Amino acid sequence: MLNIVIFGAPGAGKGTQSDLLVERYNLNHISTGDLLRKEIAAQSELGKRIKSIMDSGNLVSDDIVVAMIDQAIATDTQGLLFDGFPRNVSQAETLDKLLEKHGRKLTCVVSLDVPRDELVRRMLERAKVSGRSDDNEVTIMNRLKEYEAKTKPVADFYEKKGLHVKVNGTGDIKAISQSVIAEIDKRK
Ligand code: AMP
């Protein structure tokens, strides 16, 4: 069974590429951002706490997202595509343990490589139509800062394990998808 992480900075196109990967491999798409937004929409106490953190552009606490991932792995029968998780090295270590607990292993981690000025341009463009309260200039800059400080080291963590593969994330969406699929097919 495939267990893939789609990795990259905010604005790198993880969501877009995830949709195409789900179509190609019939995977269960686990986006922690989407799961957190669902919790906010449900207006639970937890949702209210999550919203203020998300609106600042900071990462929410590991406990909250790890519980969501644990549940997703435990109930999956299709193969998993993790999008937006892991977001720091501690989450990556936890993912290893959770997969192992369920007798699974990561297939690979595919990074979408996009220059910073292009990330900013894309996110400001998306902000005009997304309706997401964290798609504004101040929050975007903090999300990129969080990515640089906490998330980027995750790529090195997987590089050392020989699981990391980098794909050019600029240009035609279909062409990017073909590169991503070619890398996954080499490792599955
Ligand atoms: P995303 O939809 O992946 O861009 O995530 C939007 C926001 O949700 C992030 O800026 C974080 O506040 C929060 N978030 C999503 N995934 C995680 C995660 N794995 N760990 C911590 N916070 C997360």
PDB file of N, CA and C and ligand atoms in Angstrom, residues 32-33 36-37 54 57-60 65 84-85 87 91 132 134 143, ligand 1:
ATOM      1  N   THR A  32      -3.977  17.970   6.768  1.00  0.00           N
ATOM      2  CA  THR A  32      -4.213  18.434   8.145  1.00  0.00           C
ATOM      3  C   THR A  32      -4.861  19.821   8.138  1.00  0.00           C
ATOM      4  N   GLY A  33      -4.491  20.660   7.155  1.00  0.00           N
ATOM      5  CA  GLY A  33      -5.123  21.987   7.046  1.00  0.00           C
ATOM      6  C   GLY A  33      -6.633  21.840   6.862  1.00  0.00           C
ATOM      7  N   LEU A  36      -8.263  20.605  10.051  1.00  0.00           N
ATOM      8  CA  LEU A  36      -8.340  21.690  11.042  1.00  0.00           C
ATOM      9  C   LEU A  36      -9.449  22.675  10.676  1.00  0.00           C
ATOM     10  N   ARG A  37      -9.564  22.981   9.380  1.00  0.00           N
ATOM     11  CA  ARG A  37     -10.631  23.906   8.943  1.00  0.00           C
ATOM     12  C   ARG A  37     -12.020  23.310   9.214  1.00  0.00           C
ATOM     13  N   MET A  54      -4.315  29.483  13.690  1.00  0.00           N
ATOM     14  CA  MET A  54      -4.212  29.422  12.231  1.00  0.00           C
ATOM     15  C   MET A  54      -4.207  30.829  11.622  1.00  0.00           C
ATOM     16  N   GLY A  57      -0.934  32.412  11.499  1.00  0.00           N
ATOM     17  CA  GLY A  57       0.066  31.799  10.603  1.00  0.00           C
ATOM     18  C   GLY A  57       1.019  30.867  11.326  1.00  0.00           C
ATOM     19  N   ASN A  58       0.848  30.725  12.645  1.00  0.00           N
ATOM     20  CA  ASN A  58       1.695  29.784  13.395  1.00  0.00           C
ATOM     21  C   ASN A  58       1.194  28.363  13.208  1.00  0.00           C
ATOM     22  N   LEU A  59       2.011  27.403  13.594  1.00  0.00           N
ATOM     23  CA  LEU A  59       1.587  26.004  13.564  1.00  0.00           C
ATOM     24  C   LEU A  59       0.740  25.708  14.798  1.00  0.00           C
ATOM     25  N   VAL A  60      -0.294  24.896  14.647  1.00  0.00           N
ATOM     26  CA  VAL A  60      -1.067  24.456  15.816  1.00  0.00           C
ATOM     27  C   VAL A  60      -0.268  23.358  16.527  1.00  0.00           C
ATOM     28  N   VAL A  65      -2.778  17.742  15.779  1.00  0.00           N
ATOM     29  CA  VAL A  65      -2.679  17.135  14.442  1.00  0.00           C
ATOM     30  C   VAL A  65      -2.310  15.652  14.519  1.00  0.00           C
ATOM     31  N   GLY A  84       0.528  18.526   4.057  1.00  0.00           N
ATOM     32  CA  GLY A  84       0.579  19.499   5.165  1.00  0.00           C
ATOM     33  C   GLY A  84       1.020  18.858   6.472  1.00  0.00           C
ATOM     34  N   PHE A  85       1.413  17.624   6.416  1.00  0.00           N
ATOM     35  CA  PHE A  85       1.911  16.867   7.572  1.00  0.00           C
ATOM     36  C   PHE A  85       2.977  15.911   7.064  1.00  0.00           C
ATOM     37  N   ARG A  87       4.864  18.735   9.654  1.00  0.00           N
ATOM     38  CA  ARG A  87       5.219  20.150   9.529  1.00  0.00           C
ATOM     39  C   ARG A  87       6.444  20.506  10.375  1.00  0.00           C
ATOM     40  N   GLN A  91       6.925  15.919  14.407  1.00  0.00           N
ATOM     41  CA  GLN A  91       5.789  15.265  13.726  1.00  0.00           C
ATOM     42  C   GLN A  91       6.284  14.159  12.789  1.00  0.00           C
ATOM     43  N   ARG A 132     -10.051  32.255   2.589  1.00  0.00           N
ATOM     44  CA  ARG A 132      -9.367  31.759   3.788  1.00  0.00           C
ATOM     45  C   ARG A 132      -8.874  32.931   4.614  1.00  0.00           C
ATOM     46  N   ASP A 134      -6.567  33.035   6.652  1.00  0.00           N
ATOM     47  CA  ASP A 134      -5.102  33.100   6.782  1.00  0.00           C
ATOM     48  C   ASP A 134      -4.423  33.421   5.446  1.00  0.00           C
ATOM     49  N   ARG A 143       3.522  32.545   7.753  1.00  0.00           N
ATOM     50  CA  ARG A 143       3.470  31.124   7.376  1.00  0.00           C
ATOM     51  C   ARG A 143       4.777  30.717   6.697  1.00  0.00           C
TER      52      ARG A 143
HETATM   53  P1  AMP B   1      -2.455  24.430   5.127  1.00  0.00           P
HETATM   54  O1  AMP B   1      -3.879  24.295   4.706  1.00  0.00           O
HETATM   55  O2  AMP B   1      -1.695  23.147   5.024  1.00  0.00           O
HETATM   56  O3  AMP B   1      -1.755  25.592   4.457  1.00  0.00           O
HETATM   57  O4  AMP B   1      -2.465  24.774   6.684  1.00  0.00           O
HETATM   58  C1  AMP B   1      -3.071  25.953   7.174  1.00  0.00           C
HETATM   59  C2  AMP B   1      -2.696  26.172   8.628  1.00  0.00           C
HETATM   60  O5  AMP B   1      -3.129  25.034   9.412  1.00  0.00           O
HETATM   61  C3  AMP B   1      -1.201  26.278   8.915  1.00  0.00           C
HETATM   62  O6  AMP B   1      -0.717  27.605   8.718  1.00  0.00           O
HETATM   63  C4  AMP B   1      -1.154  25.861  10.392  1.00  0.00           C
HETATM   64  O7  AMP B   1      -1.618  26.894  11.243  1.00  0.00           O
HETATM   65  C5  AMP B   1      -2.189  24.745  10.438  1.00  0.00           C
HETATM   66  N1  AMP B   1      -1.602  23.418  10.146  1.00  0.00           N
HETATM   67  C6  AMP B   1      -1.844  22.612   9.062  1.00  0.00           C
HETATM   68  N2  AMP B   1      -1.166  21.461   9.153  1.00  0.00           N
HETATM   69  C7  AMP B   1      -0.460  21.515  10.312  1.00  0.00           C
HETATM   70  C8  AMP B   1       0.449  20.640  10.966  1.00  0.00           C
HETATM   71  N3  AMP B   1       0.801  19.453  10.432  1.00  0.00           N
HETATM   72  N4  AMP B   1       0.984  21.054  12.152  1.00  0.00           N
HETATM   73  C9  AMP B   1       0.658  22.222  12.707  1.00  0.00           C
HETATM   74  N5  AMP B   1      -0.180  23.110  12.132  1.00  0.00           N
HETATM   75  C10 AMP B   1      -0.747  22.770  10.952  1.00  0.00           C
END
